[in-house]
Tab-separated table of C-alpha atoms in Angstrom:
chain	number	residue	atom	x	y	z
A	14	MET	CA	0.266	-0.040	-0.112
A	15	ASP	CA	0.886	3.467	-0.525
A	16	ARG	CA	0.483	6.163	2.156
A	17	ILE	CA	-2.100	6.317	3.969
A	18	GLY	CA	-4.105	8.693	6.068
A	19	ILE	CA	-6.892	7.876	8.382
A	20	PHE	CA	-8.969	10.447	9.454
A	21	TYR	CA	-11.777	10.356	11.604
A	22	GLY	CA	-14.187	12.726	13.821
A	23	SER	CA	-15.257	11.353	17.330
A	24	THR	CA	-17.498	13.224	20.262
A	25	SER	CA	-17.686	10.178	22.656
A	26	GLY	CA	-14.130	8.826	21.470
A	27	ASN	CA	-15.238	5.374	19.965
A	28	THR	CA	-14.056	6.403	16.526
A	29	ARG	CA	-11.025	7.505	17.491
A	30	ARG	CA	-10.013	4.319	19.292
A	31	VAL	CA	-10.713	2.262	15.924
A	32	ALA	CA	-8.763	4.081	14.180
A	33	GLU	CA	-6.016	3.574	16.239
A	34	LEU	CA	-6.953	-0.377	16.082
A	35	ILE	CA	-6.828	0.700	12.118
A	36	ARG	CA	-3.358	2.219	12.523
A	37	ARG	CA	-2.243	-0.920	14.923
A	38	GLU	CA	-3.822	-3.665	11.920
A	39	LEU	CA	-1.559	-1.645	9.513
A	40	GLU	CA	1.359	-2.688	11.002
A	41	GLY	CA	4.825	-2.224	8.433
A	42	GLU	CA	2.257	0.517	6.344
A	43	THR	CA	3.150	4.084	6.238
A	44	VAL	CA	0.281	5.299	8.405
A	45	GLU	CA	-0.880	8.687	10.235
A	46	VAL	CA	-4.088	9.676	12.125
A	47	HIS	CA	-6.044	12.345	12.192
A	48	ASP	CA	-8.954	14.485	14.086
A	49	VAL	CA	-11.142	15.799	10.993
A	50	GLY	CA	-11.899	18.560	13.539
A	51	GLU	CA	-7.929	19.665	13.853
A	52	ALA	CA	-7.423	18.617	9.603
A	53	ASN	CA	-7.828	21.064	6.871
A	54	GLU	CA	-7.615	19.856	2.987
A	55	GLY	CA	-4.294	20.056	2.451
A	56	ASP	CA	-3.966	17.477	5.427
A	57	LEU	CA	-6.317	14.814	2.754
A	58	GLU	CA	-3.888	15.825	-0.401
A	59	GLN	CA	-0.880	14.580	0.917
A	60	TYR	CA	-2.015	10.511	1.207
A	61	ASP	CA	-2.446	8.304	-1.940
A	62	MET	CA	-4.796	6.270	0.265
A	63	LEU	CA	-8.000	7.218	2.735
A	64	ILE	CA	-9.356	5.896	5.604
A	65	LEU	CA	-12.189	8.208	6.216
A	66	GLY	CA	-14.317	7.042	9.565
A	67	ALA	CA	-17.181	8.755	10.886
A	68	PRO	CA	-19.975	7.915	13.830
A	69	THR	CA	-23.811	8.297	12.981
A	70	TRP	CA	-25.884	10.599	15.506
A	71	ASN	CA	-29.028	10.592	16.416
A	72	GLU	CA	-31.338	9.861	12.912
A	73	GLY	CA	-28.363	10.050	10.539
A	74	ASP	CA	-26.554	12.713	11.098
A	75	LEU	CA	-22.973	13.582	10.586
A	76	GLN	CA	-21.032	13.821	13.584
A	77	ASP	CA	-20.031	17.418	14.779
A	78	ASP	CA	-16.388	17.662	13.529
A	79	TRP	CA	-17.126	15.690	9.886
A	80	GLU	CA	-20.254	18.324	9.484
A	81	ALA	CA	-17.780	21.153	9.690
A	82	PHE	CA	-15.238	19.628	7.949
A	83	ILE	CA	-17.542	18.141	4.526
A	84	THR	CA	-16.852	20.867	2.855
A	85	HIS	CA	-13.544	20.486	2.653
A	86	LEU	CA	-13.990	17.249	0.796
A	87	ASP	CA	-16.095	19.194	-1.924
A	88	GLY	CA	-12.708	21.407	-2.611
A	89	ILE	CA	-10.775	18.216	-3.115
A	90	ASP	CA	-10.181	16.462	-6.115
A	91	LEU	CA	-9.849	12.586	-4.940
A	92	SER	CA	-10.477	11.517	-8.985
A	93	GLY	CA	-6.938	8.782	-8.453
A	94	LYS	CA	-7.024	8.289	-4.759
A	95	THR	CA	-8.389	5.023	-2.952
A	96	VAL	CA	-10.403	6.002	-0.345
A	97	ALA	CA	-11.947	3.059	1.969
A	98	LEU	CA	-14.870	4.014	4.906
A	99	PHE	CA	-15.899	2.847	8.349
A	100	GLY	CA	-18.764	3.701	10.120
A	101	LEU	CA	-20.371	3.717	13.835
A	102	GLY	CA	-23.593	3.149	14.412
A	103	ASP	CA	-26.330	2.110	16.762
A	104	GLN	CA	-28.447	-0.842	14.822
A	105	LYS	CA	-31.079	-0.971	17.918
A	106	ALA	CA	-31.402	3.261	18.555
A	107	TYR	CA	-31.694	3.936	15.403
A	108	PRO	CA	-32.683	1.300	12.963
A	109	ASN	CA	-33.794	3.168	10.056
A	110	ALA	CA	-30.786	5.299	10.325
A	111	PHE	CA	-28.014	3.008	10.669
A	112	LEU	CA	-25.057	4.129	9.593
A	113	ASP	CA	-26.411	6.706	7.520
A	114	ALA	CA	-23.034	9.046	8.222
A	115	LEU	CA	-21.088	6.588	6.536
A	116	GLY	CA	-23.091	6.818	3.334
A	117	THR	CA	-23.227	10.927	3.379
A	118	LEU	CA	-19.370	10.313	3.374
A	119	TYR	CA	-19.208	7.982	0.165
A	120	GLU	CA	-21.521	10.536	-1.833
A	121	HIS	CA	-18.876	13.225	-1.239
A	122	VAL	CA	-16.101	11.145	-2.404
A	123	LYS	CA	-17.885	9.494	-4.613
A	124	ARG	CA	-18.642	12.477	-6.512
A	125	LYS	CA	-15.348	13.632	-6.181
A	126	GLY	CA	-13.632	10.847	-8.232
A	127	ALA	CA	-12.318	8.726	-5.834
A	128	THR	CA	-11.377	4.709	-6.144
A	129	ILE	CA	-14.147	3.682	-3.006
A	130	VAL	CA	-13.024	-0.176	-1.314
A	131	GLY	CA	-13.678	-2.054	1.569
A	132	ARG	CA	-16.957	-2.888	1.218
A	133	TRP	CA	-18.665	-5.000	4.331
A	134	PRO	CA	-20.867	-7.703	4.555
A	135	THR	CA	-24.766	-6.889	5.773
A	136	HIS	CA	-25.491	-9.904	8.041
A	137	GLY	CA	-24.516	-10.103	11.600
A	138	TYR	CA	-26.685	-7.399	11.695
A	139	THR	CA	-30.509	-5.912	12.566
A	140	PHE	CA	-31.413	-2.925	10.864
A	141	THR	CA	-34.385	-1.804	9.028
A	142	ARG	CA	-32.797	0.909	6.563
A	143	SER	CA	-28.953	2.533	6.188
A	144	SER	CA	-27.923	4.674	3.107
A	145	ALA	CA	-24.493	2.758	3.600
A	146	VAL	CA	-25.836	-0.425	2.065
A	147	ILE	CA	-25.934	-0.542	-1.614
A	148	ASP	CA	-25.919	-3.637	-3.856
A	149	GLY	CA	-26.739	-5.362	-0.666
A	150	GLU	CA	-23.765	-4.502	1.422
A	151	PHE	CA	-22.159	-1.612	3.494
A	152	ILE	CA	-20.166	0.690	1.238
A	153	GLY	CA	-17.213	0.378	4.165
A	154	LEU	CA	-16.991	-1.264	7.559
A	155	ALA	CA	-19.671	-1.065	9.943
A	156	LEU	CA	-19.841	-1.044	13.805
A	157	ASP	CA	-21.799	-1.074	16.824
A	158	GLU	CA	-19.755	-0.285	19.691
A	159	GLU	CA	-23.442	0.532	21.108
A	160	ASN	CA	-24.895	-3.124	21.273
A	161	GLN	CA	-21.588	-5.359	19.624
A	162	PRO	CA	-18.769	-4.128	20.500
A	163	GLU	CA	-17.294	-7.223	21.487
A	164	GLN	CA	-17.065	-8.097	17.788
A	165	THR	CA	-15.337	-4.172	16.796
A	166	GLU	CA	-11.817	-5.812	17.289
A	167	HIS	CA	-12.186	-8.535	14.775
A	168	ARG	CA	-14.129	-7.196	11.752
A	169	VAL	CA	-11.540	-4.259	12.332
A	170	ALA	CA	-8.973	-7.064	11.697
A	171	LYS	CA	-10.579	-8.734	9.149
A	172	TRP	CA	-11.102	-5.512	7.276
A	173	VAL	CA	-7.508	-4.548	7.447
A	174	LYS	CA	-6.754	-7.931	5.918
A	175	MET	CA	-9.097	-7.289	3.186
A	176	LEU	CA	-8.121	-4.179	2.366
A	177	ARG	CA	-4.325	-5.345	1.850
A	178	LEU	CA	-5.891	-8.261	-0.025
A	179	GLY	CA	-7.478	-5.613	-2.788
A	180	LEU	CA	-10.832	-6.927	-1.889
A	181	GLY	CA	-14.112	-5.561	-0.951
């Protein structure tokens, strides 16, 4: 893999923790982790691969730092860049908007020409609707720290292995 930048927004600390888990799984690669609340467009442009992580708040809202930063994505040409996405949500409390912030990020990076990798299966989750599901799969790694925290480390390891192998 090339130079990798992980960008996350986190209010409760869960998404930050997952970003660090991903960084650890990418040991041996050149990886830097950034809080999107302290990042700018130039930070994104210096990487060949971007891994973007966002939790979904309430009924499908972006986390506050992502809400403030999302327009920066619109100002960047992402063609030629590979982007993988991961999202955190609560499938029981918000089954009609599970991981919708992930769907929002997907739409922004897709419009900017990125090659998006890292699709994830929907089995093992119970929800009604998600804008992060396209053609029967999540468009990135799906995590639920509220209801399935015991599965996070295993899912991260499996997803990073898929990224390394060029799958998903």
